[in-house]
DNA sequence: GCGACAG
DNA sequence: ATCTTGTCGC
């Protein structure tokens, strides 16, 4: 009859072929070229602090004075980028660049750009999908509102926690020549570090009262850190060095950007605003209908609504 | 060969 | 990334 004999096998194949198909959308030679470009740009990567600001203490104190005497400026402009996709057409997307004040987290600057990239997301090559629209956004910022140029940039995705040690946060940091930090929501498995392993470590730390776990690979390299950013968080966020910053400073910046949500506020804003923008642009945002149903919201980890 | 796979 | 569904809390 027309009954299938190997339903399980089929399911497995579909899963696998789905991934393969995605990969095939980008020619093998292009992927090799991309990997080469990553390795080349990586030579310009700086994994230590190279900037002239400091994170001010909430209350003006001796620390702040000391830093100012060293010729440093207080951290005041924090940037973040994110890209959202149309739910009806994954090729249609919108990139956002926002700049928030520190420590008040007001959105000082926001700009959006339609993503014209035809490439799909391929693990290990996220930056190539995002760079075209982000380049436009940064050029526009530099040209029209240079006073808002961020002192540090948060990128959702990874920095050096990457199979070639050069993830999107590093890529963007090097290309734009800006200190950058990678903040991921899940782990990109590399050097023996896995999602499952990190989760377990994170749980153990929690029992001991800790909220931070360095991610050390089998090779002994420190790839980043897992931070349980709020008490309610079930999963940690994954921090890694992007560019022109060291891991501990990156962690300090991310910590400073946590308000009451798991995701650092600048990234949250970029995420949220790009989502609204993509709906407006592509998904026929109809005033009449949205009133009834409400727009699909993305849940934040802890619940307060804003 | 097998499993894994940021957004 | 996006979709679902359900649950808790204000």
mmCIF file of C-alpha atoms (C1' of nucleotides) in Angstrom:
data_model
loop_
_atom_site.group_PDB
_atom_site.id
_atom_site.type_symbol
_atom_site.label_atom_id
_atom_site.label_comp_id
_atom_site.label_asym_id
_atom_site.label_seq_id
_atom_site.Cartn_x
_atom_site.Cartn_y
_atom_site.Cartn_z
ATOM 1 C CA UNK A 1 0.000 0.000 0.000
ATOM 2 C CA UNK A 2 0.943 3.562 0.299
ATOM 3 C CA UNK A 3 2.046 3.096 3.857
ATOM 4 C CA UNK A 4 5.529 4.245 4.767
ATOM 5 C CA UNK A 5 7.866 1.617 6.119
ATOM 6 C CA UNK A 6 10.426 3.879 7.686
ATOM 7 C CA UNK A 7 8.767 6.825 9.302
ATOM 8 C CA UNK A 8 11.606 7.361 11.783
ATOM 9 C CA UNK A 9 14.218 7.271 9.110
ATOM 10 C CA UNK A 10 12.327 9.800 7.111
ATOM 11 C CA UNK A 11 12.030 12.146 9.992
ATOM 12 C CA UNK A 12 15.720 11.939 10.623
ATOM 13 C CA UNK A 13 16.499 12.593 7.005
ATOM 14 C CA UNK A 14 14.268 15.596 6.874
ATOM 15 C CA UNK A 15 15.984 17.081 9.842
ATOM 16 C CA UNK A 16 19.398 16.550 8.401
ATOM 17 C CA UNK A 17 18.560 17.541 4.883
ATOM 18 C CA UNK A 18 16.966 20.684 6.129
ATOM 19 C CA UNK A 19 20.276 21.780 7.503
ATOM 20 C CA UNK A 20 22.194 20.661 4.469
ATOM 21 C CA UNK A 21 19.851 22.528 2.209
ATOM 22 C CA UNK A 22 20.472 25.678 4.181
ATOM 23 C CA UNK A 23 24.174 25.258 3.790
ATOM 24 C CA UNK A 24 23.855 24.660 0.090
ATOM 25 C CA UNK A 25 22.150 27.944 -0.446
ATOM 26 C CA UNK A 26 25.567 29.469 -0.180
ATOM 27 C CA UNK A 27 28.171 28.052 -2.501
ATOM 28 C CA UNK A 28 31.010 26.118 -0.941
ATOM 29 C CA UNK A 29 33.597 28.405 -2.491
ATOM 30 C CA UNK A 30 31.917 31.404 -0.919
ATOM 31 C CA UNK A 31 32.039 29.798 2.482
ATOM 32 C CA UNK A 32 35.738 29.109 2.029
ATOM 33 C CA UNK A 33 36.224 32.705 1.035
ATOM 34 C CA UNK A 34 34.317 33.857 4.098
ATOM 35 C CA UNK A 35 36.408 31.684 6.395
ATOM 36 C CA UNK A 36 39.509 33.181 4.844
ATOM 37 C CA UNK A 37 38.186 36.668 5.376
ATOM 38 C CA UNK A 38 37.467 35.864 9.004
ATOM 39 C CA UNK A 39 41.002 34.611 9.501
ATOM 40 C CA UNK A 40 42.383 37.721 7.863
ATOM 41 C CA UNK A 41 40.282 40.177 9.867
ATOM 42 C CA UNK A 42 41.155 38.229 12.985
ATOM 43 C CA UNK A 43 44.705 39.507 12.700
ATOM 44 C CA UNK A 44 43.394 42.937 13.647
ATOM 45 C CA UNK A 45 41.504 41.610 16.644
ATOM 46 C CA UNK A 46 42.481 43.113 19.994
ATOM 47 C CA UNK A 47 41.458 41.175 23.100
ATOM 48 C CA UNK A 48 42.378 43.787 25.656
ATOM 49 C CA UNK A 49 41.015 47.125 26.753
ATOM 50 C CA UNK A 50 41.717 49.803 24.195
ATOM 51 C CA UNK A 51 39.475 52.766 24.868
ATOM 52 C CA UNK A 52 39.411 55.844 27.045
ATOM 53 C CA UNK A 53 36.406 55.489 29.283
ATOM 54 C CA UNK A 54 35.582 53.956 32.607
ATOM 55 C CA UNK A 55 32.392 52.667 34.154
ATOM 56 C CA UNK A 56 31.397 55.349 36.645
ATOM 57 C CA UNK A 57 30.212 54.377 40.071
ATOM 58 C CA UNK A 58 26.636 55.224 40.732
ATOM 59 C CA UNK A 59 27.564 57.674 43.414
ATOM 60 C CA UNK A 60 30.309 60.126 42.642
ATOM 61 C CA UNK A 61 33.268 58.975 44.661
ATOM 62 C CA UNK A 62 37.042 58.717 44.847
ATOM 63 C CA UNK A 63 37.043 56.066 42.132
ATOM 64 C CA UNK A 64 35.457 58.371 39.604
ATOM 65 C CA UNK A 65 37.842 61.182 40.438
ATOM 66 C CA UNK A 66 40.784 58.898 40.150
ATOM 67 C CA UNK A 67 39.730 57.779 36.696
ATOM 68 C CA UNK A 68 39.151 61.299 35.519
ATOM 69 C CA UNK A 69 42.611 62.188 36.677
ATOM 70 C CA UNK A 70 43.873 59.408 34.470
ATOM 71 C CA UNK A 71 42.330 61.276 31.563
ATOM 72 C CA UNK A 72 39.407 58.899 31.130
ATOM 73 C CA UNK A 73 35.820 59.837 30.432
ATOM 74 C CA UNK A 74 32.814 58.217 32.061
ATOM 75 C CA UNK A 75 30.961 55.638 30.022
ATOM 76 C CA UNK A 76 27.959 57.469 28.654
ATOM 77 C CA UNK A 77 27.069 56.056 25.236
ATOM 78 C CA UNK A 78 26.375 52.361 24.812
ATOM 79 C CA UNK A 79 25.369 51.038 21.412
ATOM 80 C CA UNK A 80 23.579 47.847 20.421
ATOM 81 C CA UNK A 81 22.558 46.229 17.174
ATOM 82 C CA UNK A 82 20.020 43.597 16.316
ATOM 83 C CA UNK A 83 18.135 42.254 13.337
ATOM 84 C CA UNK A 84 14.536 41.055 13.250
ATOM 85 C CA UNK A 85 12.862 39.017 10.568
ATOM 86 C CA UNK A 86 9.472 38.977 8.968
ATOM 87 C CA UNK A 87 7.414 36.081 10.162
ATOM 88 C CA UNK A 88 6.043 35.572 6.683
ATOM 89 C CA UNK A 89 9.277 35.882 4.726
ATOM 90 C CA UNK A 90 12.578 35.000 6.346
ATOM 91 C CA UNK A 91 14.461 36.834 3.649
ATOM 92 C CA UNK A 92 12.942 40.100 4.745
ATOM 93 C CA UNK A 93 14.512 41.706 7.753
ATOM 94 C CA UNK A 94 15.280 44.956 9.449
ATOM 95 C CA UNK A 95 18.461 45.951 11.258
ATOM 96 C CA UNK A 96 18.480 48.403 14.140
ATOM 97 C CA UNK A 97 21.228 50.475 15.699
ATOM 98 C CA UNK A 98 20.439 52.133 19.005
ATOM 99 C CA UNK A 99 22.531 54.189 21.392
ATOM 100 C CA UNK A 100 21.541 54.381 25.041
ATOM 101 C CA UNK A 101 22.773 56.663 27.769
ATOM 102 C CA UNK A 102 24.538 55.228 30.782
ATOM 103 C CA UNK A 103 23.499 54.825 33.509
ATOM 104 C CA UNK A 104 19.997 56.088 32.746
ATOM 105 C CA UNK A 105 19.402 53.885 29.683
ATOM 106 C CA UNK A 106 17.486 56.468 27.688
ATOM 107 C CA UNK A 107 17.419 55.745 23.993
ATOM 108 C CA UNK A 108 19.391 58.688 22.612
ATOM 109 C CA UNK A 109 19.599 57.502 19.046
ATOM 110 C CA UNK A 110 17.893 54.925 16.891
ATOM 111 C CA UNK A 111 18.117 54.107 13.213
ATOM 112 C CA UNK A 112 16.875 51.310 11.008
ATOM 113 C CA UNK A 113 17.804 49.747 7.724
ATOM 114 C CA UNK A 114 16.067 47.211 5.554
ATOM 115 C CA UNK A 115 18.188 44.105 5.305
ATOM 116 C CA UNK A 116 18.925 43.487 1.641
ATOM 117 C CA UNK A 117 21.109 40.475 2.232
ATOM 118 C CA UNK A 118 20.150 37.429 0.235
ATOM 119 C CA UNK A 119 22.229 35.042 2.308
ATOM 120 C CA UNK A 120 20.638 32.740 4.847
ATOM 121 C CA UNK A 121 21.924 32.270 8.349
ATOM 122 C CA UNK A 122 24.721 29.760 8.443
ATOM 123 C CA UNK A 123 26.291 28.795 11.765
ATOM 124 C CA UNK A 124 29.745 30.271 11.889
ATOM 125 C CA UNK A 125 29.002 32.990 9.353
ATOM 126 C CA UNK A 126 26.406 35.133 11.042
ATOM 127 C CA UNK A 127 28.373 38.336 10.496
ATOM 128 C CA UNK A 128 28.192 38.087 6.717
ATOM 129 C CA UNK A 129 24.442 38.192 6.891
ATOM 130 C CA UNK A 130 24.413 41.263 9.098
ATOM 131 C CA UNK A 131 27.380 43.366 8.014
ATOM 132 C CA UNK A 132 25.836 44.973 4.888
ATOM 133 C CA UNK A 133 22.949 46.669 6.678
ATOM 134 C CA UNK A 134 24.998 47.418 9.785
ATOM 135 C CA UNK A 135 27.632 49.148 7.667
ATOM 136 C CA UNK A 136 24.972 51.459 6.308
ATOM 137 C CA UNK A 137 23.721 52.198 9.804
ATOM 138 C CA UNK A 138 27.167 52.995 11.202
ATOM 139 C CA UNK A 139 28.077 55.155 8.243
ATOM 140 C CA UNK A 140 24.893 57.130 8.680
ATOM 141 C CA UNK A 141 25.595 57.579 12.385
ATOM 142 C CA UNK A 142 29.115 58.785 11.729
ATOM 143 C CA UNK A 143 27.895 61.177 9.078
ATOM 144 C CA UNK A 144 24.785 62.610 10.654
ATOM 145 C CA UNK A 145 25.141 62.225 14.421
ATOM 146 C CA UNK A 146 28.785 61.624 15.301
ATOM 147 C CA UNK A 147 28.146 62.934 18.802
ATOM 148 C CA UNK A 148 26.298 59.694 19.536
ATOM 149 C CA UNK A 149 29.059 57.376 18.378
ATOM 150 C CA UNK A 150 29.015 54.661 21.067
ATOM 151 C CA UNK A 151 31.967 54.046 23.377
ATOM 152 C CA UNK A 152 31.164 50.367 23.370
ATOM 153 C CA UNK A 153 28.860 48.169 21.300
ATOM 154 C CA UNK A 154 26.811 45.183 22.435
ATOM 155 C CA UNK A 155 26.076 42.621 19.766
ATOM 156 C CA UNK A 156 23.689 39.763 20.111
ATOM 157 C CA UNK A 157 25.754 36.826 19.032
ATOM 158 C CA UNK A 158 29.266 35.812 19.977
ATOM 159 C CA UNK A 159 32.679 37.397 19.820
ATOM 160 C CA UNK A 160 35.674 35.080 20.030
ATOM 161 C CA UNK A 161 33.440 32.216 21.189
ATOM 162 C CA UNK A 162 33.367 30.885 17.665
ATOM 163 C CA UNK A 163 34.803 27.981 15.714
ATOM 164 C CA UNK A 164 37.424 30.232 14.153
ATOM 165 C CA UNK A 165 37.630 32.570 17.113
ATOM 166 C CA UNK A 166 35.946 35.348 15.181
ATOM 167 C CA UNK A 167 32.189 35.618 15.637
ATOM 168 C CA UNK A 168 29.880 38.415 14.583
ATOM 169 C CA UNK A 169 30.623 40.661 17.575
ATOM 170 C CA UNK A 170 34.338 40.570 16.800
ATOM 171 C CA UNK A 171 33.716 40.979 13.093
ATOM 172 C CA UNK A 172 31.575 44.049 13.582
ATOM 173 C CA UNK A 173 33.976 45.464 16.157
ATOM 174 C CA UNK A 174 36.986 45.158 13.864
ATOM 175 C CA UNK A 175 35.224 46.451 10.759
ATOM 176 C CA UNK A 176 33.729 49.444 12.575
ATOM 177 C CA UNK A 177 36.815 49.852 14.769
ATOM 178 C CA UNK A 178 34.787 50.005 17.946
ATOM 179 C CA UNK A 179 35.072 48.190 21.285
ATOM 180 C CA UNK A 180 32.494 45.407 21.127
ATOM 181 C CA UNK A 181 31.044 42.643 23.280
ATOM 182 C CA UNK A 182 29.238 39.494 22.216
ATOM 183 C CA UNK A 183 26.129 38.574 24.173
ATOM 184 C CA UNK A 184 24.431 35.323 23.247
ATOM 185 C CA UNK A 185 21.301 33.639 24.538
ATOM 186 C CA UNK A 186 22.489 30.126 23.785
ATOM 187 C CA UNK A 187 25.889 28.488 23.543
ATOM 188 C CA UNK A 188 27.698 27.991 20.288
ATOM 189 C CA UNK A 189 29.464 24.670 20.845
ATOM 190 C CA UNK A 190 33.194 24.896 20.406
ATOM 191 C CA UNK A 191 36.278 23.344 22.048
ATOM 192 C CA UNK A 192 34.244 20.988 24.233
ATOM 193 C CA UNK A 193 31.899 23.713 25.480
ATOM 194 C CA UNK A 194 28.279 22.692 25.015
ATOM 195 C CA UNK A 195 24.876 24.121 25.791
ATOM 196 C CA UNK A 196 24.180 21.254 28.133
ATOM 197 C CA UNK A 197 27.503 21.485 29.921
ATOM 198 C CA UNK A 198 27.174 25.205 30.462
ATOM 199 C CA UNK A 199 23.698 24.810 31.812
ATOM 200 C CA UNK A 200 24.852 22.254 34.336
ATOM 201 C CA UNK A 201 27.796 24.364 35.416
ATOM 202 C CA UNK A 202 25.525 27.298 35.742
ATOM 203 C CA UNK A 203 23.226 25.326 38.018
ATOM 204 C CA UNK A 204 26.097 24.196 40.225
ATOM 205 C CA UNK A 205 27.350 27.723 40.534
ATOM 206 C CA UNK A 206 23.898 28.822 41.473
ATOM 207 C CA UNK A 207 23.853 26.414 44.413
ATOM 208 C CA UNK A 208 27.102 27.878 45.613
ATOM 209 C CA UNK A 209 25.661 31.344 45.360
ATOM 210 C CA UNK A 210 27.592 32.349 42.270
ATOM 211 C CA UNK A 211 26.203 33.867 39.106
ATOM 212 C CA UNK A 212 29.219 33.725 36.823
ATOM 213 C CA UNK A 213 31.007 30.837 35.192
ATOM 214 C CA UNK A 214 34.016 31.182 32.936
ATOM 215 C CA UNK A 215 33.802 29.040 29.852
ATOM 216 C CA UNK A 216 37.057 27.163 29.656
ATOM 217 C CA UNK A 217 37.526 24.837 26.728
ATOM 218 C CA UNK A 218 39.320 21.524 26.666
ATOM 219 C CA UNK A 219 42.333 23.376 25.391
ATOM 220 C CA UNK A 220 42.312 25.553 28.504
ATOM 221 C CA UNK A 221 41.338 28.680 26.621
ATOM 222 C CA UNK A 222 38.912 31.101 28.196
ATOM 223 C CA UNK A 223 36.302 31.598 25.524
ATOM 224 C CA UNK A 224 33.864 33.694 27.489
ATOM 225 C CA UNK A 225 31.587 33.519 30.492
ATOM 226 C CA UNK A 226 28.076 32.436 31.384
ATOM 227 C CA UNK A 227 26.238 34.955 33.518
ATOM 228 C CA UNK A 228 22.969 34.333 35.307
ATOM 229 C CA UNK A 229 21.919 37.914 34.813
ATOM 230 C CA UNK A 230 18.817 37.924 37.022
ATOM 231 C CA UNK A 231 17.732 35.836 39.965
ATOM 232 C CA UNK A 232 14.790 34.514 37.987
ATOM 233 C CA UNK A 233 16.797 33.489 34.947
ATOM 234 C CA UNK A 234 16.697 29.835 34.142
ATOM 235 C CA UNK A 235 19.362 30.176 31.481
ATOM 236 C CA UNK A 236 22.485 32.301 31.621
ATOM 237 C CA UNK A 237 23.574 34.768 28.961
ATOM 238 C CA UNK A 238 26.828 34.075 27.204
ATOM 239 C CA UNK A 239 29.399 36.831 27.168
ATOM 240 C CA UNK A 240 32.511 36.870 25.023
ATOM 241 C CA UNK A 241 35.130 39.364 23.955
ATOM 242 C CA UNK A 242 34.293 41.159 20.762
ATOM 243 C CA UNK A 243 37.059 43.655 20.060
ATOM 244 C CA UNK A 244 39.247 46.125 21.959
ATOM 245 C CA UNK A 245 38.082 44.846 25.353
ATOM 246 C CA UNK A 246 39.117 42.080 27.725
ATOM 247 C CA UNK A 247 36.754 39.470 29.116
ATOM 248 C CA UNK A 248 36.532 40.870 32.639
ATOM 249 C CA UNK A 249 35.804 44.367 31.411
ATOM 250 C CA UNK A 250 33.231 42.950 29.009
ATOM 251 C CA UNK A 251 31.556 41.202 31.913
ATOM 252 C CA UNK A 252 31.592 44.415 33.946
ATOM 253 C CA UNK A 253 29.926 46.328 31.104
ATOM 254 C CA UNK A 254 27.273 43.693 30.602
ATOM 255 C CA UNK A 255 26.573 43.571 34.320
ATOM 256 C CA UNK A 256 26.197 47.321 34.321
ATOM 257 C CA UNK A 257 23.630 46.993 31.523
ATOM 258 C CA UNK A 258 21.359 44.546 33.305
ATOM 259 C CA UNK A 259 18.203 46.160 34.611
ATOM 260 C CA UNK A 260 15.367 43.840 35.498
ATOM 261 C CA UNK A 261 15.581 41.564 32.495
ATOM 262 C CA UNK A 262 17.852 38.752 31.483
ATOM 263 C CA UNK A 263 18.942 40.601 28.355
ATOM 264 C CA UNK A 264 21.102 43.718 28.751
ATOM 265 C CA UNK A 265 18.990 46.808 28.231
ATOM 266 C CA UNK A 266 20.692 48.150 25.073
ATOM 267 C CA UNK A 267 20.228 44.829 23.270
ATOM 268 C CA UNK A 268 16.683 44.554 24.544
ATOM 269 C CA UNK A 269 15.864 47.909 23.031
ATOM 270 C CA UNK A 270 17.500 47.119 19.706
ATOM 271 C CA UNK A 271 15.664 43.806 19.661
ATOM 272 C CA UNK A 272 12.299 45.217 20.524
ATOM 273 C CA UNK A 273 12.462 48.225 18.234
ATOM 274 C CA UNK A 274 13.716 46.289 15.232
ATOM 275 C CA UNK A 275 10.814 43.892 15.717
ATOM 276 C CA UNK A 276 8.287 46.692 15.662
ATOM 277 C CA UNK A 277 9.985 48.119 12.592
ATOM 278 C CA UNK A 278 9.900 44.880 10.644
ATOM 279 C CA UNK A 279 6.205 44.476 11.406
ATOM 280 C CA UNK A 280 5.479 47.971 10.257
ATOM 281 C CA UNK A 281 7.494 47.484 7.106
ATOM 282 C CA UNK A 282 6.574 43.997 5.967
ATOM 283 C CA UNK A 283 3.756 42.460 7.871
ATOM 284 C CA UNK A 284 1.026 44.837 6.862
ATOM 285 C CA UNK A 285 0.689 46.383 10.243
ATOM 286 C CA UNK A 286 -2.981 47.287 10.215
ATOM 287 C CA UNK A 287 -4.140 49.632 12.940
ATOM 288 C CA UNK A 288 -7.619 48.137 12.934
ATOM 289 C CA UNK A 289 -6.640 44.524 13.325
ATOM 290 C CA UNK A 290 -3.867 44.951 15.809
ATOM 291 C CA UNK A 291 -6.354 46.435 18.197
ATOM 292 C CA UNK A 292 -8.286 43.191 18.372
ATOM 293 C CA UNK A 293 -5.599 40.591 18.450
ATOM 294 C CA UNK A 294 -2.599 42.407 19.687
ATOM 295 C CA UNK A 295 0.787 41.944 18.171
ATOM 296 C CA UNK A 296 2.787 38.850 18.898
ATOM 297 C CA UNK A 297 5.056 39.813 21.705
ATOM 298 C CA UNK A 298 8.265 38.247 22.590
ATOM 299 C CA UNK A 299 8.574 37.222 26.171
ATOM 300 C CA UNK A 300 11.230 38.637 28.400
ATOM 301 C CA UNK A 301 12.741 36.406 30.988
ATOM 302 C CA UNK A 302 11.489 38.079 34.098
ATOM 303 C CA UNK A 303 8.048 39.301 33.442
ATOM 304 C CA UNK A 304 7.528 43.009 34.071
ATOM 305 C CA UNK A 305 6.038 44.713 31.050
ATOM 306 C CA UNK A 306 6.939 48.142 29.871
ATOM 307 C "C1'" DG B 1 31.514 8.289 10.976
ATOM 308 C "C1'" DC B 2 28.703 10.949 14.386
ATOM 309 C "C1'" DG B 3 26.919 14.871 16.593
ATOM 310 C "C1'" DA B 4 26.621 19.928 16.784
ATOM 311 C "C1'" DC B 5 25.047 24.119 14.853
ATOM 312 C "C1'" DA B 6 25.320 32.132 17.568
ATOM 313 C "C1'" DG B 7 20.931 34.664 14.909
ATOM 314 C "C1'" DA C 1 15.828 34.239 13.923
ATOM 315 C "C1'" DT C 2 10.218 32.660 14.048
ATOM 316 C "C1'" DC C 3 6.298 29.849 15.564
ATOM 317 C "C1'" DT C 4 3.449 27.479 19.658
ATOM 318 C "C1'" DT C 5 1.247 26.785 24.148
ATOM 319 C "C1'" DG C 6 0.573 27.268 28.859
ATOM 320 C "C1'" DT C 7 1.388 29.356 33.437
ATOM 321 C "C1'" DC C 8 2.155 32.848 36.839
ATOM 322 C "C1'" DG C 9 1.561 37.439 38.695
ATOM 323 C "C1'" DC C 10 0.248 42.324 38.638
#
